PDB file of C-alpha atoms in Angstrom:
ATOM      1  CA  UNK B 891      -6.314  -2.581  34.623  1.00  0.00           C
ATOM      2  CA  UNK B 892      -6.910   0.834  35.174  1.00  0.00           C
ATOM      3  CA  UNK B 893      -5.473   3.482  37.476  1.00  0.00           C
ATOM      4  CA  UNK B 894      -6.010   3.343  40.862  1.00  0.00           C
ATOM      5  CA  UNK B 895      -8.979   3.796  43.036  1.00  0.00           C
ATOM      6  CA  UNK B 896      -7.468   6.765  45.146  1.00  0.00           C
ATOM      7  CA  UNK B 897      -6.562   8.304  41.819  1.00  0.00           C
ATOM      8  CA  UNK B 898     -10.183   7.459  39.843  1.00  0.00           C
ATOM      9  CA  UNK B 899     -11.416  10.160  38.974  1.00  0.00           C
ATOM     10  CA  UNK B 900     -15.025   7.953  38.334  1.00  0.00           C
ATOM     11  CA  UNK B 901     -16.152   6.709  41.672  1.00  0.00           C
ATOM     12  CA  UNK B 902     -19.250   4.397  41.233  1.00  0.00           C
ATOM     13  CA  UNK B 903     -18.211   3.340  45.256  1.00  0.00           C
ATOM     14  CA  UNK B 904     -21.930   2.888  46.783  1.00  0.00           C
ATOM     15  CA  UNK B 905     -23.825   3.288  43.560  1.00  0.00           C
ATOM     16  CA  UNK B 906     -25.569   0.799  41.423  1.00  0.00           C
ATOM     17  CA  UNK B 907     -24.675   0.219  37.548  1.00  0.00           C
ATOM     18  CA  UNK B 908     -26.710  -1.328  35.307  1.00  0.00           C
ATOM     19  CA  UNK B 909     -24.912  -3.011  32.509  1.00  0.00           C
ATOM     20  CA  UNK B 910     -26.555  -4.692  29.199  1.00  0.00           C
ATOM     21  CA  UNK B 911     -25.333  -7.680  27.393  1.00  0.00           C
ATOM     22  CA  UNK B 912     -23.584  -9.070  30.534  1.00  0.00           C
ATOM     23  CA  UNK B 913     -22.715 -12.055  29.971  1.00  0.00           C
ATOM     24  CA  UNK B 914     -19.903 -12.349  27.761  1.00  0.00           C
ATOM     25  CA  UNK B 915     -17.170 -10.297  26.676  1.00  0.00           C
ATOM     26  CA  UNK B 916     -17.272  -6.394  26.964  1.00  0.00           C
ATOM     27  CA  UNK B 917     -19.947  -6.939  29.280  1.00  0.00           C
ATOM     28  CA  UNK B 918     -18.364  -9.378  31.599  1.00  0.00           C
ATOM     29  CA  UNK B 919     -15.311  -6.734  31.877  1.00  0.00           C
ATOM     30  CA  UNK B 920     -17.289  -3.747  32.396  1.00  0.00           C
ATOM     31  CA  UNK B 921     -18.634  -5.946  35.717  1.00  0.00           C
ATOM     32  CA  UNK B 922     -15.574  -6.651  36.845  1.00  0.00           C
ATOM     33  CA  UNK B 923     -14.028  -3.477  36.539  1.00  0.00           C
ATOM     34  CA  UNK B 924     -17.246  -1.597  38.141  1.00  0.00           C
ATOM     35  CA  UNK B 925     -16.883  -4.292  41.113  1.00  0.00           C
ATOM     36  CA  UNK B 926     -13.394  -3.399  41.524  1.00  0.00           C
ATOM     37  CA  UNK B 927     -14.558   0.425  41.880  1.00  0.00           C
ATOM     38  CA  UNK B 928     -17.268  -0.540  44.565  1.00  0.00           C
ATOM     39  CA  UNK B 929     -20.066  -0.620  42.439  1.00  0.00           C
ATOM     40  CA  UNK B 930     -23.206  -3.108  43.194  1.00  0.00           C
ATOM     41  CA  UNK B 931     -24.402  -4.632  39.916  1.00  0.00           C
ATOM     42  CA  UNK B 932     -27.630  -5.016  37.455  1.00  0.00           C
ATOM     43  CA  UNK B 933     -26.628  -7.827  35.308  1.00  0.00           C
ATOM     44  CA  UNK B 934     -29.175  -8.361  32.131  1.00  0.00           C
ATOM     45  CA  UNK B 935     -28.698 -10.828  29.295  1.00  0.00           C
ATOM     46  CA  UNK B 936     -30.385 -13.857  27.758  1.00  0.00           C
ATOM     47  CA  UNK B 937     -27.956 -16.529  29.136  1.00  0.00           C
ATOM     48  CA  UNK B 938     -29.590 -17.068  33.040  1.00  0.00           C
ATOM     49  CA  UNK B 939     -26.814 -19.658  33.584  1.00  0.00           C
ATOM     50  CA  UNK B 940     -24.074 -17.273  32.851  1.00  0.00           C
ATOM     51  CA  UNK B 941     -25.090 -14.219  34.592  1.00  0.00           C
ATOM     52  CA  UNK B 942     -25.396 -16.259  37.975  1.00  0.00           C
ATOM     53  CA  UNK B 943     -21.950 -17.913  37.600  1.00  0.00           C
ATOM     54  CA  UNK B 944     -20.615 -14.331  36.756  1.00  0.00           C
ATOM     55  CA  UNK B 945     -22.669 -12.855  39.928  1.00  0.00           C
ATOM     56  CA  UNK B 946     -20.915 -15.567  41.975  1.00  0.00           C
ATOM     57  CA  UNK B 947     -17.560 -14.362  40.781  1.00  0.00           C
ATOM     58  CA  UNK B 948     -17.777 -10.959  41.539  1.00  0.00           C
ATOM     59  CA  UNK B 949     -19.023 -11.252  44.936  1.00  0.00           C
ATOM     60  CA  UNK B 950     -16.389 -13.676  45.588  1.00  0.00           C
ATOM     61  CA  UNK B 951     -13.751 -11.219  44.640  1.00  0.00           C
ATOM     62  CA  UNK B 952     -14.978  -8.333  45.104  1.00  0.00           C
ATOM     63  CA  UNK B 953     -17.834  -8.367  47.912  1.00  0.00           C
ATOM     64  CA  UNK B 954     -20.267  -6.858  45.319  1.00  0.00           C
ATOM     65  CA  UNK B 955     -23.846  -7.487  45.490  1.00  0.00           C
ATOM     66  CA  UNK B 956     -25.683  -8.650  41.752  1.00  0.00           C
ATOM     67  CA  UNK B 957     -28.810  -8.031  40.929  1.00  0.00           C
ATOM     68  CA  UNK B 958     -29.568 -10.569  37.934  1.00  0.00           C
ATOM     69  CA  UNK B 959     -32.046 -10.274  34.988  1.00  0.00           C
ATOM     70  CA  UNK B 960     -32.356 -12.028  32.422  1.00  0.00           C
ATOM     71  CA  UNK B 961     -33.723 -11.106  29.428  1.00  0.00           C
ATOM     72  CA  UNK B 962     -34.024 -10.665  25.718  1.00  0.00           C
ATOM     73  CA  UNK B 963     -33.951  -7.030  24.644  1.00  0.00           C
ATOM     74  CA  UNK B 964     -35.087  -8.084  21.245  1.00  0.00           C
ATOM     75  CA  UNK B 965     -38.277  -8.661  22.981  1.00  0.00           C
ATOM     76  CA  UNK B 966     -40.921  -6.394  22.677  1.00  0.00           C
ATOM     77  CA  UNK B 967     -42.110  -4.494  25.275  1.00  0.00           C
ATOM     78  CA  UNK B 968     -38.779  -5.926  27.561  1.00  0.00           C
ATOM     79  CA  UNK B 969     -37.047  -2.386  28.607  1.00  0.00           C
ATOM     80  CA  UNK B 970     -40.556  -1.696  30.140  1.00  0.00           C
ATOM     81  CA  UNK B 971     -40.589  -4.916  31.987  1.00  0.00           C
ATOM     82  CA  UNK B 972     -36.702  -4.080  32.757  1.00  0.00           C
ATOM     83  CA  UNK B 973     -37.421  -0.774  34.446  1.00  0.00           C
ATOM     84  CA  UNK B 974     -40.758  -1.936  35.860  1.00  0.00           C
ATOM     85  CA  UNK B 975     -38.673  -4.851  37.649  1.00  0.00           C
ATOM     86  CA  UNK B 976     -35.897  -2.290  38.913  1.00  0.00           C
ATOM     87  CA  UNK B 977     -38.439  -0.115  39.839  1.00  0.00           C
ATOM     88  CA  UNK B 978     -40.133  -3.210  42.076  1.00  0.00           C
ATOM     89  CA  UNK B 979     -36.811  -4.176  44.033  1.00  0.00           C
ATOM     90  CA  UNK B 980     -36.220  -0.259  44.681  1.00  0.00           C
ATOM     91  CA  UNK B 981     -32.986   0.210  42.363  1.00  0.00           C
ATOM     92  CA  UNK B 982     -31.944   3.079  41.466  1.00  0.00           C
ATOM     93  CA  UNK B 983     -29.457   3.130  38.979  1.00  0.00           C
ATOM     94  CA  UNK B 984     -26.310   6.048  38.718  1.00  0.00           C
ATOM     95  CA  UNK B 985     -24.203   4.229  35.815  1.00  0.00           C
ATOM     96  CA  UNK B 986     -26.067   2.615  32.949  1.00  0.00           C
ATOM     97  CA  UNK B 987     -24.032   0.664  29.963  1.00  0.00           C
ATOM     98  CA  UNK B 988     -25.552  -0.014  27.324  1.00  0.00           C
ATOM     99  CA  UNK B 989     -23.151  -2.847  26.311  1.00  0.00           C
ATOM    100  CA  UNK B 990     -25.656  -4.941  24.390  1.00  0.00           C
ATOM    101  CA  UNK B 991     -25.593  -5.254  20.730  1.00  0.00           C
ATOM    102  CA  UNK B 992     -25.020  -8.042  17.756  1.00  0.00           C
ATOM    103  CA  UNK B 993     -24.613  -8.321  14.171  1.00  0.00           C
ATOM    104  CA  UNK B 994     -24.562 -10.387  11.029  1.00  0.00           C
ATOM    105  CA  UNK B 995     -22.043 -10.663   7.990  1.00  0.00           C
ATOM    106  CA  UNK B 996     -23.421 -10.753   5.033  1.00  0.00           C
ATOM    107  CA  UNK B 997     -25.865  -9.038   2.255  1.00  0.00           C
ATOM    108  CA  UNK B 998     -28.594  -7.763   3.389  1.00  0.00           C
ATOM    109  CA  UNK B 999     -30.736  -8.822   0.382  1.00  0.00           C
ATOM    110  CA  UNK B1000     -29.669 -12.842   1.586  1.00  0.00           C
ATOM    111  CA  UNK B1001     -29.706 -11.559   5.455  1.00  0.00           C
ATOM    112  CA  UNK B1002     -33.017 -13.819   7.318  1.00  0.00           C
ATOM    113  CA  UNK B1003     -35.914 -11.485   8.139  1.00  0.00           C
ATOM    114  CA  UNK B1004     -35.535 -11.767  12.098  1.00  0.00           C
ATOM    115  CA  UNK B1005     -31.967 -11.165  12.626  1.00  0.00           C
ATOM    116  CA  UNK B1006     -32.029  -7.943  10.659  1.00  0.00           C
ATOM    117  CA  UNK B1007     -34.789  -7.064  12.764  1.00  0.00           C
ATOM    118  CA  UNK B1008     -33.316  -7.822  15.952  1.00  0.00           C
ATOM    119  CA  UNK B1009     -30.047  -5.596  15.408  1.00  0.00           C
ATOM    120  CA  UNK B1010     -32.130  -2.780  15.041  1.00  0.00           C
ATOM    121  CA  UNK B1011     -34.125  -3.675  18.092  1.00  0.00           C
ATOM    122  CA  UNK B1012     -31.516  -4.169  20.437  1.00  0.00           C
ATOM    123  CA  UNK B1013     -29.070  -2.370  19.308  1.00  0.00           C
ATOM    124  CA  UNK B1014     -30.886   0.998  18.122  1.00  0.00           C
ATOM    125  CA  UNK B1015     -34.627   0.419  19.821  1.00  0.00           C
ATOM    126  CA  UNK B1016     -33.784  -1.069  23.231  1.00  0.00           C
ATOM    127  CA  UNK B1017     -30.218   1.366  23.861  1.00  0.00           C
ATOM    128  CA  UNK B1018     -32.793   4.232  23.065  1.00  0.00           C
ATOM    129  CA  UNK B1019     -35.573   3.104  24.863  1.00  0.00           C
ATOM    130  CA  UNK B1020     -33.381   2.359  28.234  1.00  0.00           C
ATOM    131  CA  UNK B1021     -31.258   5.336  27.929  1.00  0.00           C
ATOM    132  CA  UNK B1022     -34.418   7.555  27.468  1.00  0.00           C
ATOM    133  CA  UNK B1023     -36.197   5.953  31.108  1.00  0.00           C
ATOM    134  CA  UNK B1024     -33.291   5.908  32.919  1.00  0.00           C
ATOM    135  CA  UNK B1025     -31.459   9.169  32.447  1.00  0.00           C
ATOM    136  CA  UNK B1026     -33.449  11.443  35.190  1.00  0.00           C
ATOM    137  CA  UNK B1027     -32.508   9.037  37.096  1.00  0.00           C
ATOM    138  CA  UNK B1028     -28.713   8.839  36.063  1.00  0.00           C
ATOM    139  CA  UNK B1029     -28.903  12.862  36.090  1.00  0.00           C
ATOM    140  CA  UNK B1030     -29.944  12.649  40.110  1.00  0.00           C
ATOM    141  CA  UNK B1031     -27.913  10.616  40.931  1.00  0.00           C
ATOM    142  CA  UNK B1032     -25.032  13.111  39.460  1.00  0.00           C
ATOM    143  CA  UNK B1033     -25.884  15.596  41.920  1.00  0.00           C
ATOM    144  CA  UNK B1034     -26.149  13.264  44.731  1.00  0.00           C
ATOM    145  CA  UNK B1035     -22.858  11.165  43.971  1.00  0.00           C
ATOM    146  CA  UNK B1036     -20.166  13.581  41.940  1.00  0.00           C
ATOM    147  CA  UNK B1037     -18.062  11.682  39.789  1.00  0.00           C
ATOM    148  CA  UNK B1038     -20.559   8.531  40.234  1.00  0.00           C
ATOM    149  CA  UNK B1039     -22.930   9.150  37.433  1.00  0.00           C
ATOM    150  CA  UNK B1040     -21.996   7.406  34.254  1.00  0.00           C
ATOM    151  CA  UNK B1041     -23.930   6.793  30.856  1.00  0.00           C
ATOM    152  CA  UNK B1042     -21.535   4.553  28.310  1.00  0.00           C
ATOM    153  CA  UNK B1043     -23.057   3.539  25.138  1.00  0.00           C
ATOM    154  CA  UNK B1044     -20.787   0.983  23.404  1.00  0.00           C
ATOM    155  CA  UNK B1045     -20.657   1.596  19.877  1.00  0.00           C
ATOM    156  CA  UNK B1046     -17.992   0.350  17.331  1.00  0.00           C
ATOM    157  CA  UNK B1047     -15.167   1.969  14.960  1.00  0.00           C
ATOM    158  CA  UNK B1048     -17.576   0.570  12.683  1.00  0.00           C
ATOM    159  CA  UNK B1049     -19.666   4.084  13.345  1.00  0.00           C
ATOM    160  CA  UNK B1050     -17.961   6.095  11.527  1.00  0.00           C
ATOM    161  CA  UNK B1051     -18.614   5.025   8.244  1.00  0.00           C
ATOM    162  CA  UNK B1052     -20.704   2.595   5.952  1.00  0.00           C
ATOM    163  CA  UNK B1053     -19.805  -0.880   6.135  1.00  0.00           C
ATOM    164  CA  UNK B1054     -21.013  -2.957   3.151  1.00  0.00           C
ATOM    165  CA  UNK B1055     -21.711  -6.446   4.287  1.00  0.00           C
ATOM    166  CA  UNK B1056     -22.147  -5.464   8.102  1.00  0.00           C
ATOM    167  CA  UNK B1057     -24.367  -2.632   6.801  1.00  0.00           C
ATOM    168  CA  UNK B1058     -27.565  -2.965   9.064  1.00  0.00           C
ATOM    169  CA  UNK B1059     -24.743  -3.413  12.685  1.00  0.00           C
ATOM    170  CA  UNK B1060     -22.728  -0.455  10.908  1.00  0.00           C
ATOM    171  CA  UNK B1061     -25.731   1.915  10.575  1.00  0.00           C
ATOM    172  CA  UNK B1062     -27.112   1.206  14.257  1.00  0.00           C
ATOM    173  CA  UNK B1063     -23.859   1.947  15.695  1.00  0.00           C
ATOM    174  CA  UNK B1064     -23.651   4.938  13.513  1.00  0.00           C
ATOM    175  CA  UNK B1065     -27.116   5.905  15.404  1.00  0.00           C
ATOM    176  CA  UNK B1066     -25.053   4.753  18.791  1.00  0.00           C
ATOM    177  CA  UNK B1067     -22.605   7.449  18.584  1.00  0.00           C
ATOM    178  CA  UNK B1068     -24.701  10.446  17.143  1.00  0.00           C
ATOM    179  CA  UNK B1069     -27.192  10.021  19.999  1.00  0.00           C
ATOM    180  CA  UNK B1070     -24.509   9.482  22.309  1.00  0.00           C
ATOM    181  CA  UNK B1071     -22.454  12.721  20.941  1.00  0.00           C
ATOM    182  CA  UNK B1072     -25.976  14.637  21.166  1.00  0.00           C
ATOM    183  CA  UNK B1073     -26.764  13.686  25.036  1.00  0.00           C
ATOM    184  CA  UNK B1074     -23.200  14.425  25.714  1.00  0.00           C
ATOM    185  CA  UNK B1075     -23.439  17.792  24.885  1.00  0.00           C
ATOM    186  CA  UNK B1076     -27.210  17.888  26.190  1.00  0.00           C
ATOM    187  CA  UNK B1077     -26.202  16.799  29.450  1.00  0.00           C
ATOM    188  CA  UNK B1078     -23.243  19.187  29.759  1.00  0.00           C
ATOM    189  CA  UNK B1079     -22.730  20.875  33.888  1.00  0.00           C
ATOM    190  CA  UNK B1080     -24.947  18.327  34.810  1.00  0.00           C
ATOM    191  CA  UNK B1081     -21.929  15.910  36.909  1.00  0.00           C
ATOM    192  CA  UNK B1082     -22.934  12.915  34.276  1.00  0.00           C
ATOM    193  CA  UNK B1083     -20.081  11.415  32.243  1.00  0.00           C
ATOM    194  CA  UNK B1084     -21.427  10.886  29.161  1.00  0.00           C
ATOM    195  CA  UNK B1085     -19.491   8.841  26.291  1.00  0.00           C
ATOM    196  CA  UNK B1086     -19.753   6.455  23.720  1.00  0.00           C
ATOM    197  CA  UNK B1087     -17.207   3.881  23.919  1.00  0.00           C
ATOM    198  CA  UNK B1088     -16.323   2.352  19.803  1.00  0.00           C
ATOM    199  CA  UNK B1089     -13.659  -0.265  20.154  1.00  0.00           C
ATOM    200  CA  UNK B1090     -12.670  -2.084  17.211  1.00  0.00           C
ATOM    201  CA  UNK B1091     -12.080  -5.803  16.295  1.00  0.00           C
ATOM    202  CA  UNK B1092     -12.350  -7.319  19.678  1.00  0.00           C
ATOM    203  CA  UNK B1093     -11.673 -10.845  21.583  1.00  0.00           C
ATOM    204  CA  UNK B1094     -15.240 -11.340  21.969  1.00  0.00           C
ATOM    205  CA  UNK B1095     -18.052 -13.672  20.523  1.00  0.00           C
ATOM    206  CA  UNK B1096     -18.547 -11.101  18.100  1.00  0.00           C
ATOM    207  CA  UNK B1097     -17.656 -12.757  15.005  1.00  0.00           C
ATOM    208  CA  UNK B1098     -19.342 -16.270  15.810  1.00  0.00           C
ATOM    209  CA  UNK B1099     -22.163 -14.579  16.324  1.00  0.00           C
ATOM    210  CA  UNK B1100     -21.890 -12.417  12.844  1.00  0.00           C
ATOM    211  CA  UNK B1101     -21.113 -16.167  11.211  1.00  0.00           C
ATOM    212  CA  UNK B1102     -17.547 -14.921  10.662  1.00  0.00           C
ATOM    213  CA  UNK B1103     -14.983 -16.683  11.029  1.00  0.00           C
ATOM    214  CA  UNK B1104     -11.698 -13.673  11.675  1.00  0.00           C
ATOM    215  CA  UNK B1105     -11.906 -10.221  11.629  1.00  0.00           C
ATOM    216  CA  UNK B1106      -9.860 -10.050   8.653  1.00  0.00           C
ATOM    217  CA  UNK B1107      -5.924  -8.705   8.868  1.00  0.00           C
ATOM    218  CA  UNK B1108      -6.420  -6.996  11.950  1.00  0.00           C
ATOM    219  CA  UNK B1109      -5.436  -7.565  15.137  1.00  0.00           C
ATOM    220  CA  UNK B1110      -8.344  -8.660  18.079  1.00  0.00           C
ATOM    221  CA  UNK B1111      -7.902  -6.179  20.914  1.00  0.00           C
ATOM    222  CA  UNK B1112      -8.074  -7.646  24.454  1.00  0.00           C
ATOM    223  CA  UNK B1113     -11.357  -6.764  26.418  1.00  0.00           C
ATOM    224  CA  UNK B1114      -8.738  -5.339  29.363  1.00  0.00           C
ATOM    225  CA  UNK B1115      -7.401  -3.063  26.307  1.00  0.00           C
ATOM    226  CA  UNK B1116     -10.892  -2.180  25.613  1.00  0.00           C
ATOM    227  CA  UNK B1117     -11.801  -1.393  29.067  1.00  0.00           C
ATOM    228  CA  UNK B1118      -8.732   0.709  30.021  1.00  0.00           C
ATOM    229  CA  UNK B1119      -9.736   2.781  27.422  1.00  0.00           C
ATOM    230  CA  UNK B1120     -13.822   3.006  28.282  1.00  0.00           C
ATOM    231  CA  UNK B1121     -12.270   3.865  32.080  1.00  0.00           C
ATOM    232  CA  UNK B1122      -9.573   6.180  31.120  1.00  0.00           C
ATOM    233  CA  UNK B1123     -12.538   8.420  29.550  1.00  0.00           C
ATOM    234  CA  UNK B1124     -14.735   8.235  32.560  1.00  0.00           C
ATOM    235  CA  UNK B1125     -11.478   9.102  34.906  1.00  0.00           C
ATOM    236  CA  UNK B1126     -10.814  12.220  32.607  1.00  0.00           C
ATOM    237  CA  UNK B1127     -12.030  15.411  34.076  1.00  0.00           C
ATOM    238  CA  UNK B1128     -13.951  16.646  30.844  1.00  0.00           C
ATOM    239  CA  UNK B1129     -14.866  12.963  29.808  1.00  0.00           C
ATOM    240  CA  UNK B1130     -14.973  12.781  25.778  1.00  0.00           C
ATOM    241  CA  UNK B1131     -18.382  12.379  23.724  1.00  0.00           C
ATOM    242  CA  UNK B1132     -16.601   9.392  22.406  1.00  0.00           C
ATOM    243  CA  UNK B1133     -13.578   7.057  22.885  1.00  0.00           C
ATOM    244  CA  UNK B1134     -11.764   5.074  20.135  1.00  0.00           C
ATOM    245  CA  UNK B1135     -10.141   2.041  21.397  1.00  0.00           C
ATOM    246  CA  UNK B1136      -6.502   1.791  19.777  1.00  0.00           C
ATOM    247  CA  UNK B1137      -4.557   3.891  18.150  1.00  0.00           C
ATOM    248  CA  UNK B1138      -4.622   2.323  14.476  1.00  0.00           C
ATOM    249  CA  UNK B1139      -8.467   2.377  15.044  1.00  0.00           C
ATOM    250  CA  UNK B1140      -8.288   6.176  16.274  1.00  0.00           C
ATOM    251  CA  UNK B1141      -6.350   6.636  13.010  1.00  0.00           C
ATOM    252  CA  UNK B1142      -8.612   5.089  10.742  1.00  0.00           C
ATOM    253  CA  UNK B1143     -11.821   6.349  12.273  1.00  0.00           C
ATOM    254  CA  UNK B1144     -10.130  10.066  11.689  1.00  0.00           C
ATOM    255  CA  UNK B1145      -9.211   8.711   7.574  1.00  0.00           C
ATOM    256  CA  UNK B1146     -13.237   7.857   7.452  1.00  0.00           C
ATOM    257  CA  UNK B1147     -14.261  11.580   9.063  1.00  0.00           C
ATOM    258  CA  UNK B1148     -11.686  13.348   6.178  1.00  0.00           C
ATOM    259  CA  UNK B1149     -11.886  11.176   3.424  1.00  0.00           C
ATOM    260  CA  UNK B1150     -14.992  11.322   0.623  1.00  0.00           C
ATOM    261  CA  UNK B1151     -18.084   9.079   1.612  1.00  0.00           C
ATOM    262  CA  UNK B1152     -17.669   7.191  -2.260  1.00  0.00           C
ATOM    263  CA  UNK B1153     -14.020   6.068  -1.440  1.00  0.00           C
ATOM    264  CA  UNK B1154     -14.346   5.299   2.330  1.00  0.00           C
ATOM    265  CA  UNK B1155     -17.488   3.215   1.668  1.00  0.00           C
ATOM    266  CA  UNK B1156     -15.368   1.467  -1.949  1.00  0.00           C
ATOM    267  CA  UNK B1157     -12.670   0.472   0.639  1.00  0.00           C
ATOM    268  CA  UNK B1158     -14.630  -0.906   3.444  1.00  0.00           C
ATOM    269  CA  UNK B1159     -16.686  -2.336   0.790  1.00  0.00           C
ATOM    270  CA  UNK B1160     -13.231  -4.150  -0.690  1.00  0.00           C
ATOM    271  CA  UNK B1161     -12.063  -4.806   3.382  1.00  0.00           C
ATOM    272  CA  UNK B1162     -15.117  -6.225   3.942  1.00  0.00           C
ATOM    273  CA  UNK B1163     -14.702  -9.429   1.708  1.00  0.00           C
ATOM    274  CA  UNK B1164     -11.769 -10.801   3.255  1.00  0.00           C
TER     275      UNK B1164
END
């Protein structure tokens, strides 16, 4: 999937990573992959049944030990039980991905009151929230494990501009990547790779989720696509604030950052009712 462990330039061997949303899709291949480097694992979604059958898995392949967790980060007050629980089994986390996130197609004005709500909480509240009680941590464990230390928000190609119709899960991952871009450069000379990871239409339970049946004309990008690029960035000496999965995506992300904010938000606008 990715190059090989004597070339790596990431080496989570004998650390801990913590990843979000575990259970499916980007999540489920950020496990794997971590495994494969030597990483022992903190998985935490809703689905109990899933994380345990994907705990199984990677120990049978790859020897790692999982930590599972499940909960709903939509929850109030659940990062705080989160880090109180890690915090109670003595973890102590050097790679954090914030991998968990959701959203819903439609207008906002016919969009249900909760789900609305929940996209901000997990994907805004709770990334912030974790990312803001784990990061002395993730900056120790920089100096005590070089090229170990990892902070990967996943945010979307829909970041980098206004997405009529997804608007409320365009806007949050807008929020993904500016924070990420900020702690990037806050966290420069510190050892910690910091990026934010924005793939684009993906094979994942996205669009059931968002009550959408395609992604439109475009293509679905493998999760091993997705995750090639996510580990390319961490095995890259100066690892990038962010990482655009694909290079049509990394060409239309740079035609939203050029083009005037009334015309990129008319054609997603158009795009978006396919």
């Amino acid at each position: 999937m990715t190059r090989t462990d004597a070339a790596a330039l990431y080496n989570p061997m004998g650390t801990t990573a913590l990843i979000t949303g575990a259970s499916s899709g980007l999540g489920v291949g950020f496990a794997h992959e971590l495994a494969r480097r030597g990483a022992d694992l903190v998985l935490t979604a809703r689905r109990l049944d899933r994380l345990e059958a994907l705990a199984v898995d990677l120990a049978e392949k790859y020897g790692t030990v999982s930590t599972v967790i499940p909960l709903d980060l939509a929850a109030p007050g659940a990062v705080a039980e989160l880090v109180h629980d890690l915090d109670d089994r003595g973890v102590r986390v050097s790679t954090l991905v914030n991998n968990a996130g959701f959203g819903l197609f439609g207008s906002m004005v016919d969009a249900p009151e909760a789900p609305v709500h929940d996209q901000v909480a997990v994907n805004v509240q709770a990334l912030t929230d974790l990312t803001h009680a784990l990061l002395p941590g993730l900056l120790s464990a920089a100096l005590t494990h070089p090229q170990g230390a990892a902070l990967v928000n996943v945010a979307s190609t829909a970041a980098f501009q206004p997405v009529p119709r997804l608007a409320v899960y365009a806007a949050s991952k807008a929020y993904v990547l500016s924070l990420t871009e900020a702690l990037w450069y806050e966290t420069r000379g510190t050892g910690l790779k910091v990026t934010a990871l924005c793939p684009g239409p993906t094979e994942t339970e996205f669009y059931t989720v968002a009550h959408r049946s395609t992604a439109g004309p475009r293509r679905l990008a493998s999760v091993d696509e997705v995750m090639r690029t996510a580990f390319d960035a961490l095995d890259t000496p100066r690892t990038p604030p962010h990482a655009v999965s694909g290079g049509q995506n990394r060409l239309l992300a740079w035609l939203a950052s050029v083009s005037p904010r009334r015309t990129v938000v008319t054609v997603t606008g158009r795009l978006s009712r396919r």
